[in-house]
Amino acid sequence: MTTIAPSTVRMFDPASLEKIAYESVKSVPTKEPNDQYRLGYHLWNYLKEQKGSILEAVKQSNARILVSEKEAVEIIEGALKGKIE
C-alpha cells in the first residue's frame, strides 16, 4: 500500500464573494465551527443573489449562534462595510 500526498488547497481570492462572506461571519460566536460555515454559506448565497436580507440569511442558516440574531446581523454588517458595493 502506498501513501499519496494530499491535494493542494487553493485559497479563495481575497476579493471573491466566498472569501468576503466567510470572513464576515468569523466574529459571530457560534456553538460549533460548522455553524459558522453554514452561516457563511447562507451569507454568500445572499450576496450572490441579492434577494432578501442579511437577517433572513441568518435565520435560514439555522446556525446555533450565541448572540441574538440582531446582534449577529450588526456584526456581519460591520464586517461587510467597505468590502462590497
PDB file of C-alpha atoms in Angstrom:
ATOM      1  CA  MET A   1       0.000   0.000   0.000  1.00  0.00           C
ATOM      2  CA  THR A   2       1.356   3.422  -0.928  1.00  0.00           C
ATOM      3  CA  THR A   3       0.709   6.796   0.540  1.00  0.00           C
ATOM      4  CA  ILE A   4      -0.200   9.569  -1.834  1.00  0.00           C
ATOM      5  CA  ALA A   5       0.478  13.184  -0.992  1.00  0.00           C
ATOM      6  CA  PRO A   6      -2.662  15.190  -0.227  1.00  0.00           C
ATOM      7  CA  SER A   7      -4.037  17.530  -2.818  1.00  0.00           C
ATOM      8  CA  THR A   8      -3.031  21.151  -2.553  1.00  0.00           C
ATOM      9  CA  VAL A   9      -5.625  23.590  -1.286  1.00  0.00           C
ATOM     10  CA  ARG A  10      -6.267  26.727  -3.284  1.00  0.00           C
ATOM     11  CA  MET A  11      -7.483  29.589  -1.179  1.00  0.00           C
ATOM     12  CA  PHE A  12     -10.177  31.919  -2.463  1.00  0.00           C
ATOM     13  CA  ASP A  13      -9.112  35.262  -3.847  1.00  0.00           C
ATOM     14  CA  PRO A  14      -9.500  37.855  -1.029  1.00  0.00           C
ATOM     15  CA  ALA A  15     -11.862  39.887  -3.218  1.00  0.00           C
ATOM     16  CA  SER A  16     -14.155  36.957  -4.033  1.00  0.00           C
ATOM     17  CA  LEU A  17     -17.671  36.827  -2.606  1.00  0.00           C
ATOM     18  CA  GLU A  18     -16.923  33.494  -0.973  1.00  0.00           C
ATOM     19  CA  LYS A  19     -13.971  34.843   0.978  1.00  0.00           C
ATOM     20  CA  ILE A  20     -15.845  38.017   1.944  1.00  0.00           C
ATOM     21  CA  ALA A  21     -18.871  36.041   3.185  1.00  0.00           C
ATOM     22  CA  TYR A  22     -16.918  33.527   5.256  1.00  0.00           C
ATOM     23  CA  GLU A  23     -14.592  36.187   6.699  1.00  0.00           C
ATOM     24  CA  SER A  24     -17.599  38.326   7.653  1.00  0.00           C
ATOM     25  CA  VAL A  25     -19.081  35.652   9.905  1.00  0.00           C
ATOM     26  CA  LYS A  26     -15.844  34.775  11.719  1.00  0.00           C
ATOM     27  CA  SER A  27     -16.640  37.206  14.538  1.00  0.00           C
ATOM     28  CA  VAL A  28     -20.119  35.801  15.154  1.00  0.00           C
ATOM     29  CA  PRO A  29     -19.897  33.444  18.142  1.00  0.00           C
ATOM     30  CA  THR A  30     -21.405  30.042  17.379  1.00  0.00           C
ATOM     31  CA  LYS A  31     -21.730  26.771  19.237  1.00  0.00           C
ATOM     32  CA  GLU A  32     -19.592  24.821  16.739  1.00  0.00           C
ATOM     33  CA  PRO A  33     -17.399  25.722  13.746  1.00  0.00           C
ATOM     34  CA  ASN A  34     -19.889  24.019  11.430  1.00  0.00           C
ATOM     35  CA  ASP A  35     -22.467  26.639  12.430  1.00  0.00           C
ATOM     36  CA  GLN A  36     -20.135  29.359  11.150  1.00  0.00           C
ATOM     37  CA  TYR A  37     -19.690  27.514   7.867  1.00  0.00           C
ATOM     38  CA  ARG A  38     -23.459  27.203   7.492  1.00  0.00           C
ATOM     39  CA  LEU A  39     -23.899  30.891   8.297  1.00  0.00           C
ATOM     40  CA  GLY A  40     -21.149  31.800   5.828  1.00  0.00           C
ATOM     41  CA  TYR A  41     -22.798  29.751   3.085  1.00  0.00           C
ATOM     42  CA  HIS A  42     -26.160  31.459   3.573  1.00  0.00           C
ATOM     43  CA  LEU A  43     -24.500  34.879   3.642  1.00  0.00           C
ATOM     44  CA  TRP A  44     -22.625  34.033   0.431  1.00  0.00           C
ATOM     45  CA  ASN A  45     -25.905  32.958  -1.156  1.00  0.00           C
ATOM     46  CA  TYR A  46     -27.480  36.276  -0.099  1.00  0.00           C
ATOM     47  CA  LEU A  47     -24.561  38.275  -1.516  1.00  0.00           C
ATOM     48  CA  LYS A  48     -24.677  36.333  -4.774  1.00  0.00           C
ATOM     49  CA  GLU A  49     -28.443  36.552  -5.322  1.00  0.00           C
ATOM     50  CA  GLN A  50     -29.183  39.872  -3.548  1.00  0.00           C
ATOM     51  CA  LYS A  51     -32.594  38.521  -2.515  1.00  0.00           C
ATOM     52  CA  GLY A  52     -33.930  39.021   0.975  1.00  0.00           C
ATOM     53  CA  SER A  53     -31.830  40.463   3.762  1.00  0.00           C
ATOM     54  CA  ILE A  54     -28.917  39.555   5.979  1.00  0.00           C
ATOM     55  CA  LEU A  55     -31.371  38.861   8.810  1.00  0.00           C
ATOM     56  CA  GLU A  56     -33.193  36.350   6.585  1.00  0.00           C
ATOM     57  CA  ALA A  57     -29.867  34.700   5.717  1.00  0.00           C
ATOM     58  CA  VAL A  58     -29.070  34.372   9.434  1.00  0.00           C
ATOM     59  CA  LYS A  59     -32.486  32.863  10.142  1.00  0.00           C
ATOM     60  CA  GLN A  60     -32.351  30.458   7.176  1.00  0.00           C
ATOM     61  CA  SER A  61     -28.942  29.154   8.184  1.00  0.00           C
ATOM     62  CA  ASN A  62     -30.316  27.719  11.444  1.00  0.00           C
ATOM     63  CA  ALA A  63     -26.843  28.287  12.862  1.00  0.00           C
ATOM     64  CA  ARG A  64     -26.624  27.981  16.618  1.00  0.00           C
ATOM     65  CA  ILE A  65     -25.361  31.469  17.315  1.00  0.00           C
ATOM     66  CA  LEU A  66     -24.564  32.523  20.868  1.00  0.00           C
ATOM     67  CA  VAL A  67     -25.840  36.092  20.464  1.00  0.00           C
ATOM     68  CA  SER A  68     -29.161  37.482  19.307  1.00  0.00           C
ATOM     69  CA  GLU A  69     -29.944  37.459  15.595  1.00  0.00           C
ATOM     70  CA  LYS A  70     -29.988  41.261  15.631  1.00  0.00           C
ATOM     71  CA  GLU A  71     -26.512  41.383  17.142  1.00  0.00           C
ATOM     72  CA  ALA A  72     -25.254  38.814  14.615  1.00  0.00           C
ATOM     73  CA  VAL A  73     -26.587  40.976  11.774  1.00  0.00           C
ATOM     74  CA  GLU A  74     -24.821  44.028  13.240  1.00  0.00           C
ATOM     75  CA  ILE A  75     -21.534  42.102  13.443  1.00  0.00           C
ATOM     76  CA  ILE A  76     -21.883  40.902   9.848  1.00  0.00           C
ATOM     77  CA  GLU A  77     -22.861  44.343   8.519  1.00  0.00           C
ATOM     78  CA  GLY A  78     -19.856  45.861  10.294  1.00  0.00           C
ATOM     79  CA  ALA A  79     -17.557  43.267   8.745  1.00  0.00           C
ATOM     80  CA  LEU A  80     -19.065  43.814   5.275  1.00  0.00           C
ATOM     81  CA  LYS A  81     -18.763  47.590   5.421  1.00  0.00           C
ATOM     82  CA  GLY A  82     -16.422  48.719   2.673  1.00  0.00           C
ATOM     83  CA  LYS A  83     -15.893  45.222   1.258  1.00  0.00           C
ATOM     84  CA  ILE A  84     -18.883  45.057  -1.080  1.00  0.00           C
ATOM     85  CA  GLU A  85     -20.659  47.656  -3.143  1.00  0.00           C
TER      86      GLU A  85
END
